[in-house]
């Protein structure tokens, strides 16, 4: 079965897509990654999305319009990905997170927009969407869902290992001989740097390409110390966070109090070091010997080299070594989740999200014809091997 996985992450810069051809035999799943791409949002759409995100005020009419416009953008990206491989049988769309409701350190709700019906109408195949909320109803955080893929890729390693994703928010899955020990959001990765780059008009990309801006600056120690003192880092895992907490206003408040005259390069350097130190601290605390890194932040040499320098006793590699290309791992994870949903397989790790038990995820939007489900796979998935073509 060919499944197209799609997601726009917390950097909200575009849509990552991956087509995976899955074949299952007796609980052993093989996946051939046939196609990968990243489709940027149109600048005007991205600007509207950024303007509507917390802590900014918005309206129901704006959310309704963005739900349609992002859904149409996902449909166009899905159509191109499907055409690139001939056709797909199923689409899993994570959509675009616009709000993650956490109260008293517990997730109560989450909102992803990008109406899936536009994809179903365009391609004529079933679409699975709204994948996080079922885990939340079972007492979990709805994140990080990629921990399901991480466990399958890391479970056979002899030493304690971890998968780290450096998106807008950094998250980590720690796996040992017993399976997933814990998975959670560590804190900001690219989110805060992206915010100051956009606010100050440093480039047209909206992010620090190659860490060049931060590399031209110097870490402001007083500001860094204040940021490291955020109460979120001391919360026990599993936990989740997002741009509801780590946003431009958060940075501006800290700068106003601790570093009023800081330059943009110095601020970028300080925020990059914040990610290095928060991630390294948690990796060391978990006694991890092997760390597989994915997400946009792994393409930032300043960030990746900073982690390697801070973790001299840890083998730090890109997730490519596990068969999951570092830039496309989340899209592959959602393709896997979609395959599991349509086959009746729970695709969450309670130790990772904090849920009471694993759940089958998502809502299914039928395609052009009658919805026909394959036979359920009894007993779940025991192993996964990934091969990337091209």
Short mmCIF file of C-alpha atoms in Angstrom, two decimals:
data_model
loop_
_atom_site.label_atom_id
_atom_site.label_comp_id
_atom_site.label_asym_id
_atom_site.label_seq_id
_atom_site.Cartn_x
_atom_site.Cartn_y
_atom_site.Cartn_z
CA UNK A 1 0.00 0.00 0.00
CA UNK A 2 1.31 3.39 -1.02
CA UNK A 3 0.74 5.99 1.68
CA UNK A 4 1.47 9.70 1.38
CA UNK A 5 2.43 11.35 4.66
CA UNK A 6 2.14 15.14 4.95
CA UNK A 7 2.94 17.66 7.67
CA UNK A 8 3.67 21.32 8.20
CA UNK A 9 5.55 21.61 11.46
CA UNK A 10 6.04 24.29 14.07
CA UNK A 11 8.29 26.26 11.73
CA UNK A 12 5.17 26.70 9.53
CA UNK A 13 7.29 27.37 6.43
CA UNK A 14 5.80 24.75 4.13
CA UNK A 15 4.57 21.19 3.62
CA UNK A 16 6.81 18.14 3.92
CA UNK A 17 5.65 15.10 1.95
CA UNK A 18 6.80 11.49 1.73
CA UNK A 19 5.32 8.56 -0.21
CA UNK A 20 6.07 5.20 1.38
CA UNK A 21 5.15 1.83 -0.13
CA UNK A 22 4.43 -0.50 2.80
CA UNK A 23 4.37 -4.28 2.74
CA UNK A 24 3.53 -6.33 5.83
CA UNK A 25 4.16 -9.99 6.58
CA UNK A 26 3.43 -11.48 10.02
CA UNK A 27 3.88 -8.18 11.83
CA UNK A 28 7.07 -7.29 9.99
CA UNK A 29 6.65 -4.11 8.02
CA UNK A 30 8.88 -3.03 5.15
CA UNK A 31 8.68 0.47 3.75
CA UNK A 32 10.16 1.79 0.52
CA UNK A 33 10.36 5.57 0.52
CA UNK A 34 9.48 6.39 -3.08
CA UNK A 35 9.27 10.17 -3.01
CA UNK A 36 10.18 13.06 -0.73
CA UNK A 37 9.68 16.79 -1.11
CA UNK A 38 9.15 20.02 0.75
CA UNK A 39 6.69 22.50 -0.72
CA UNK A 40 6.95 26.06 0.66
CA UNK A 41 3.83 27.99 1.49
CA UNK A 42 3.08 30.95 -0.72
CA UNK A 43 4.57 34.00 1.07
CA UNK A 44 1.18 35.68 1.48
CA UNK A 45 -0.34 32.54 3.01
CA UNK A 46 2.58 32.08 5.38
CA UNK A 47 2.30 35.72 6.44
CA UNK A 48 -1.41 35.29 7.21
CA UNK A 49 -0.69 32.12 9.17
CA UNK A 50 2.04 33.77 11.24
CA UNK A 51 -0.21 36.73 11.96
CA UNK A 52 -2.94 34.41 13.30
CA UNK A 53 -0.75 32.33 15.62
CA UNK A 54 -0.63 32.78 19.39
CA UNK A 55 -0.19 35.06 21.18
CA UNK A 56 -1.74 37.23 18.46
CA UNK A 57 -5.49 37.72 18.48
CA UNK A 58 -7.40 36.27 15.55
CA UNK A 59 -11.01 35.63 14.49
CA UNK A 60 -13.09 32.58 13.65
CA UNK A 61 -13.46 33.90 10.12
CA UNK A 62 -9.68 34.03 9.70
CA UNK A 63 -9.28 30.48 11.04
CA UNK A 64 -12.04 29.29 8.68
CA UNK A 65 -10.35 30.91 5.69
CA UNK A 66 -6.92 29.58 6.66
CA UNK A 67 -8.41 26.10 7.12
CA UNK A 68 -9.53 26.21 3.50
CA UNK A 69 -6.44 27.87 2.06
CA UNK A 70 -4.05 25.51 3.83
CA UNK A 71 -6.24 22.55 2.91
CA UNK A 72 -6.02 23.61 -0.74
CA UNK A 73 -2.24 24.01 -0.45
CA UNK A 74 -1.99 20.50 1.01
CA UNK A 75 -4.20 19.19 -1.80
CA UNK A 76 -1.92 20.69 -4.45
CA UNK A 77 1.17 19.25 -2.74
CA UNK A 78 -0.54 15.86 -2.44
CA UNK A 79 -1.50 15.89 -6.11
CA UNK A 80 2.10 16.59 -7.14
CA UNK A 81 3.47 13.84 -4.87
CA UNK A 82 0.91 11.33 -6.12
CA UNK A 83 1.74 12.18 -9.74
CA UNK A 84 5.46 11.74 -9.05
CA UNK A 85 4.94 8.05 -8.17
CA UNK A 86 1.96 7.32 -10.42
CA UNK A 87 -0.66 7.12 -7.67
CA UNK A 88 -1.17 6.62 -3.93
CA UNK A 89 -3.73 4.56 -2.03
CA UNK A 90 -4.03 6.66 1.11
CA UNK A 91 -3.02 10.06 2.46
CA UNK A 92 -2.24 10.99 6.06
CA UNK A 93 -2.36 14.74 6.61
CA UNK A 94 -1.19 16.15 9.89
CA UNK A 95 -2.13 19.64 8.71
CA UNK A 96 -0.85 22.77 10.40
CA UNK A 97 -0.90 23.12 14.17
CA UNK A 98 -2.24 26.51 15.22
CA UNK A 99 -2.88 25.84 18.90
CA UNK A 100 -1.92 23.23 21.50
CA UNK A 101 -3.90 23.66 24.72
CA UNK A 102 -1.90 22.77 27.82
CA UNK A 103 -3.23 23.60 31.28
CA UNK A 104 -1.65 22.61 34.59
CA UNK A 105 1.08 20.80 32.64
CA UNK A 106 -1.46 18.57 30.87
CA UNK A 107 -2.67 18.70 27.27
CA UNK A 108 -6.44 19.19 26.98
CA UNK A 109 -6.80 19.92 23.29
CA UNK A 110 -5.00 20.56 20.04
CA UNK A 111 -6.00 22.23 16.78
CA UNK A 112 -4.58 21.41 13.36
CA UNK A 113 -6.07 23.13 10.32
CA UNK A 114 -5.89 22.33 6.61
CA UNK A 115 -9.25 20.77 5.71
CA UNK A 116 -8.63 17.17 4.63
CA UNK A 117 -11.68 17.06 2.34
CA UNK A 118 -9.79 19.18 -0.18
CA UNK A 119 -7.17 16.42 -0.46
CA UNK A 120 -9.79 13.68 -0.74
CA UNK A 121 -11.60 15.62 -3.44
CA UNK A 122 -8.39 16.25 -5.39
CA UNK A 123 -6.97 12.73 -5.27
CA UNK A 124 -10.09 10.62 -4.82
CA UNK A 125 -8.47 8.48 -2.11
CA UNK A 126 -9.17 8.28 1.64
CA UNK A 127 -7.44 10.82 3.87
CA UNK A 128 -6.60 10.36 7.54
CA UNK A 129 -6.34 13.59 9.52
CA UNK A 130 -6.77 15.01 13.03
CA UNK A 131 -4.31 12.42 14.32
CA UNK A 132 -3.31 13.91 17.69
CA UNK A 133 -6.57 14.32 19.56
CA UNK A 134 -7.31 10.64 20.23
CA UNK A 135 -4.12 10.32 22.26
CA UNK A 136 -5.13 13.40 24.26
CA UNK A 137 -8.53 11.90 25.04
CA UNK A 138 -6.66 8.88 26.46
CA UNK A 139 -4.73 11.14 28.82
CA UNK A 140 -1.69 11.80 26.60
CA UNK A 141 -0.13 14.94 25.24
CA UNK A 142 -0.77 14.03 21.60
CA UNK A 143 2.98 14.46 21.13
CA UNK A 144 5.52 13.45 20.15
CA UNK A 145 3.73 10.96 17.89
CA UNK A 146 6.96 10.29 16.02
CA UNK A 147 8.04 8.24 19.05
CA UNK A 148 6.12 5.30 17.51
CA UNK A 149 8.49 5.35 14.52
CA UNK A 150 11.50 6.02 16.76
CA UNK A 151 10.88 2.89 18.82
CA UNK A 152 10.67 0.69 15.73
CA UNK A 153 13.92 2.12 14.36
CA UNK A 154 15.91 2.06 17.61
CA UNK A 155 14.57 -0.89 19.60
CA UNK A 156 17.22 -3.39 18.43
CA UNK A 157 20.20 -1.30 19.53
CA UNK A 158 22.12 -2.69 22.50
CA UNK A 159 22.71 0.67 24.20
CA UNK A 160 20.29 3.33 25.33
CA UNK A 161 19.56 5.46 22.27
CA UNK A 162 17.52 8.51 21.41
CA UNK A 163 15.94 10.16 18.40
CA UNK A 164 16.02 13.96 18.43
CA UNK A 165 13.90 16.14 16.18
CA UNK A 166 14.95 19.77 15.77
CA UNK A 167 11.91 21.45 14.28
CA UNK A 168 10.33 24.61 15.64
CA UNK A 169 10.25 22.72 18.93
CA UNK A 170 12.84 20.10 19.89
CA UNK A 171 11.54 16.70 20.94
CA UNK A 172 13.29 13.51 21.95
CA UNK A 173 12.43 9.82 22.22
CA UNK A 174 14.63 7.71 24.50
CA UNK A 175 14.67 3.96 23.77
CA UNK A 176 16.37 1.17 25.69
CA UNK A 177 15.99 -2.62 25.89
CA UNK A 178 12.47 -2.27 27.29
CA UNK A 179 11.25 -0.05 24.45
CA UNK A 180 10.46 3.64 24.75
CA UNK A 181 11.54 4.89 28.15
CA UNK A 182 10.22 8.41 27.63
CA UNK A 183 9.43 10.89 24.85
CA UNK A 184 8.64 14.57 25.20
CA UNK A 185 9.12 18.12 23.94
CA UNK A 186 12.40 19.52 25.28
CA UNK A 187 11.84 23.16 24.35
CA UNK A 188 12.43 25.57 21.44
CA UNK A 189 14.71 24.54 18.57
CA UNK A 190 14.15 26.82 15.58
CA UNK A 191 10.99 28.58 16.76
CA UNK A 192 12.55 31.52 18.58
CA UNK A 193 15.37 32.13 16.09
CA UNK A 194 12.88 32.01 13.22
CA UNK A 195 10.68 34.54 15.02
CA UNK A 196 13.43 37.13 15.40
CA UNK A 197 14.66 36.60 11.83
CA UNK A 198 11.17 37.29 10.49
CA UNK A 199 10.53 40.21 12.86
CA UNK A 200 13.78 41.94 11.90
CA UNK A 201 13.57 41.17 8.18
CA UNK A 202 17.02 39.58 8.15
CA UNK A 203 16.34 37.59 4.98
CA UNK A 204 13.50 36.38 2.76
CA UNK A 205 13.75 32.80 4.01
CA UNK A 206 12.40 33.41 7.50
CA UNK A 207 15.08 31.30 9.18
CA UNK A 208 18.81 31.38 9.90
CA UNK A 209 20.10 29.54 6.82
CA UNK A 210 23.13 27.48 7.83
CA UNK A 211 23.31 29.30 11.17
CA UNK A 212 25.16 32.16 9.47
CA UNK A 213 23.44 34.96 11.38
CA UNK A 214 24.01 33.30 14.75
CA UNK A 215 27.61 32.47 13.80
CA UNK A 216 28.27 36.20 13.38
CA UNK A 217 27.12 36.90 16.93
CA UNK A 218 28.22 36.27 20.49
CA UNK A 219 26.21 34.57 23.22
CA UNK A 220 24.76 37.00 25.78
CA UNK A 221 25.30 35.06 28.99
CA UNK A 222 22.92 37.00 31.23
CA UNK A 223 20.07 36.57 28.76
CA UNK A 224 20.91 32.91 28.25
CA UNK A 225 20.86 32.27 31.99
CA UNK A 226 17.44 33.92 32.28
CA UNK A 227 16.04 31.83 29.42
CA UNK A 228 17.46 28.62 30.89
CA UNK A 229 15.61 29.36 34.13
CA UNK A 230 12.20 28.91 32.44
CA UNK A 231 10.04 26.64 34.60
CA UNK A 232 9.10 24.45 31.62
CA UNK A 233 12.50 22.75 31.56
CA UNK A 234 12.08 21.51 35.13
CA UNK A 235 8.71 19.86 34.49
CA UNK A 236 8.73 16.05 34.53
CA UNK A 237 8.26 14.19 31.25
CA UNK A 238 6.17 13.38 29.35
CA UNK A 239 5.33 16.99 28.56
CA UNK A 240 4.54 19.07 25.49
CA UNK A 241 4.84 22.69 24.47
CA UNK A 242 4.66 24.94 21.44
CA UNK A 243 4.49 28.50 20.21
CA UNK A 244 1.76 29.23 22.74
CA UNK A 245 4.68 29.48 25.18
CA UNK A 246 7.82 30.00 23.08
CA UNK A 247 7.02 32.89 20.74
CA UNK A 248 8.32 36.32 19.70
CA UNK A 249 6.75 38.12 22.66
CA UNK A 250 8.46 35.67 25.01
CA UNK A 251 11.84 36.67 23.54
CA UNK A 252 11.04 40.37 23.53
CA UNK A 253 10.06 40.29 27.21
CA UNK A 254 13.32 38.55 28.13
CA UNK A 255 15.37 40.98 26.04
CA UNK A 256 13.63 43.99 27.59
CA UNK A 257 14.57 42.77 31.06
CA UNK A 258 18.05 41.39 30.50
CA UNK A 259 19.61 42.60 27.23
CA UNK A 260 17.99 45.75 25.85
CA UNK A 261 20.76 46.69 23.44
CA UNK A 262 21.46 43.22 22.04
CA UNK A 263 22.08 42.91 18.29
CA UNK A 264 20.15 40.45 16.14
CA UNK A 265 23.24 38.23 15.53
CA UNK A 266 23.96 38.14 19.27
CA UNK A 267 20.34 37.30 19.98
CA UNK A 268 20.36 34.53 17.36
CA UNK A 269 23.58 33.16 18.85
CA UNK A 270 22.05 33.18 22.33
CA UNK A 271 18.85 31.44 21.23
CA UNK A 272 20.82 28.82 19.30
CA UNK A 273 22.92 28.15 22.38
CA UNK A 274 19.71 27.84 24.39
CA UNK A 275 18.72 24.88 22.21
CA UNK A 276 22.19 23.33 22.44
CA UNK A 277 22.24 23.51 26.24
CA UNK A 278 18.67 22.35 26.88
CA UNK A 279 19.02 19.40 24.51
CA UNK A 280 22.50 18.41 25.71
CA UNK A 281 21.40 18.58 29.34
CA UNK A 282 18.53 16.17 28.74
CA UNK A 283 20.58 13.79 26.58
CA UNK A 284 23.22 13.54 29.31
CA UNK A 285 20.57 13.03 31.99
CA UNK A 286 19.12 10.14 29.96
CA UNK A 287 22.54 8.41 29.74
CA UNK A 288 22.16 8.06 25.99
CA UNK A 289 25.08 6.76 23.94
CA UNK A 290 23.59 7.13 20.45
CA UNK A 291 21.62 10.13 19.18
CA UNK A 292 19.93 10.22 15.76
CA UNK A 293 19.01 13.77 14.74
CA UNK A 294 16.37 14.91 12.26
CA UNK A 295 14.43 18.06 11.41
CA UNK A 296 15.42 21.38 9.88
CA UNK A 297 17.79 22.19 12.74
CA UNK A 298 20.11 19.34 11.78
CA UNK A 299 21.03 21.38 8.67
CA UNK A 300 22.33 24.18 10.91
CA UNK A 301 26.07 23.47 11.41
CA UNK A 302 26.29 25.81 14.40
CA UNK A 303 23.53 23.89 16.17
CA UNK A 304 24.64 20.39 15.20
CA UNK A 305 28.31 21.00 15.93
CA UNK A 306 27.33 22.65 19.20
CA UNK A 307 25.52 19.47 20.20
CA UNK A 308 28.47 17.29 19.21
CA UNK A 309 30.84 19.46 21.25
CA UNK A 310 28.50 19.39 24.24
CA UNK A 311 28.09 15.60 24.00
CA UNK A 312 31.62 14.21 23.57
CA UNK A 313 30.61 10.77 24.86
CA UNK A 314 27.61 10.42 22.56
CA UNK A 315 27.59 9.23 18.94
CA UNK A 316 25.60 11.97 17.19
CA UNK A 317 24.41 11.00 13.69
CA UNK A 318 21.72 12.02 11.23
CA UNK A 319 18.56 9.90 11.14
CA UNK A 320 19.53 8.85 7.61
CA UNK A 321 21.60 6.10 9.22
CA UNK A 322 18.36 4.51 10.41
CA UNK A 323 16.78 4.59 6.94
CA UNK A 324 14.70 7.67 7.67
CA UNK A 325 16.08 10.74 5.84
CA UNK A 326 16.61 13.49 8.39
CA UNK A 327 14.64 16.11 6.46
CA UNK A 328 11.66 13.82 5.87
CA UNK A 329 11.33 11.70 8.98
CA UNK A 330 8.15 13.31 10.29
CA UNK A 331 6.36 12.94 6.94
CA UNK A 332 7.44 9.27 6.90
CA UNK A 333 6.15 8.88 10.47
CA UNK A 334 2.72 10.15 9.47
CA UNK A 335 2.65 7.83 6.47
CA UNK A 336 3.32 5.01 8.94
CA UNK A 337 0.59 6.23 11.29
CA UNK A 338 -1.88 6.32 8.39
CA UNK A 339 -1.01 2.77 7.37
CA UNK A 340 -1.54 1.66 10.96
CA UNK A 341 -4.89 3.43 11.25
CA UNK A 342 -6.32 1.89 8.10
CA UNK A 343 -5.13 -1.55 9.29
CA UNK A 344 -6.52 -1.17 12.79
CA UNK A 345 -3.14 -0.90 14.52
CA UNK A 346 -2.68 1.46 17.50
CA UNK A 347 0.20 3.80 16.66
CA UNK A 348 1.13 5.57 19.86
CA UNK A 349 3.59 4.79 22.64
CA UNK A 350 2.01 5.52 26.04
CA UNK A 351 5.45 5.90 27.64
CA UNK A 352 6.10 8.65 25.11
CA UNK A 353 2.87 10.63 25.22
CA UNK A 354 1.67 9.87 28.73
CA UNK A 355 -1.59 8.26 27.57
CA UNK A 356 -3.24 5.48 29.55
CA UNK A 357 -2.94 3.12 26.57
CA UNK A 358 -2.13 3.10 22.87
CA UNK A 359 -4.88 4.20 20.47
CA UNK A 360 -5.76 3.95 16.78
CA UNK A 361 -5.36 7.51 15.55
CA UNK A 362 -7.15 9.91 13.28
CA UNK A 363 -10.35 10.64 11.41
CA UNK A 364 -10.96 9.08 7.99
CA UNK A 365 -12.38 11.14 5.11
CA UNK A 366 -13.53 8.81 2.31
CA UNK A 367 -12.24 9.22 -1.24
CA UNK A 368 -14.28 9.11 -4.42
CA UNK A 369 -15.83 5.69 -3.78
CA UNK A 370 -17.01 3.53 -0.93
CA UNK A 371 -14.65 3.27 2.00
CA UNK A 372 -13.26 -0.27 2.07
CA UNK A 373 -10.85 -1.11 4.87
CA UNK A 374 -8.23 -3.87 4.61
CA UNK A 375 -8.17 -6.74 7.06
CA UNK A 376 -6.87 -5.63 10.46
CA UNK A 377 -3.34 -6.61 11.35
CA UNK A 378 -3.60 -8.55 14.59
CA UNK A 379 -0.82 -8.21 17.14
CA UNK A 380 0.55 -4.90 15.92
CA UNK A 381 3.87 -4.22 14.22
CA UNK A 382 6.92 -6.02 15.60
CA UNK A 383 9.56 -4.57 13.29
CA UNK A 384 10.07 -1.96 10.58
CA UNK A 385 12.75 -1.63 7.93
CA UNK A 386 12.98 1.44 5.71
CA UNK A 387 14.74 1.81 2.37
CA UNK A 388 14.88 5.14 0.56
CA UNK A 389 14.93 5.06 -3.21
CA UNK A 390 16.64 7.66 -5.34
#
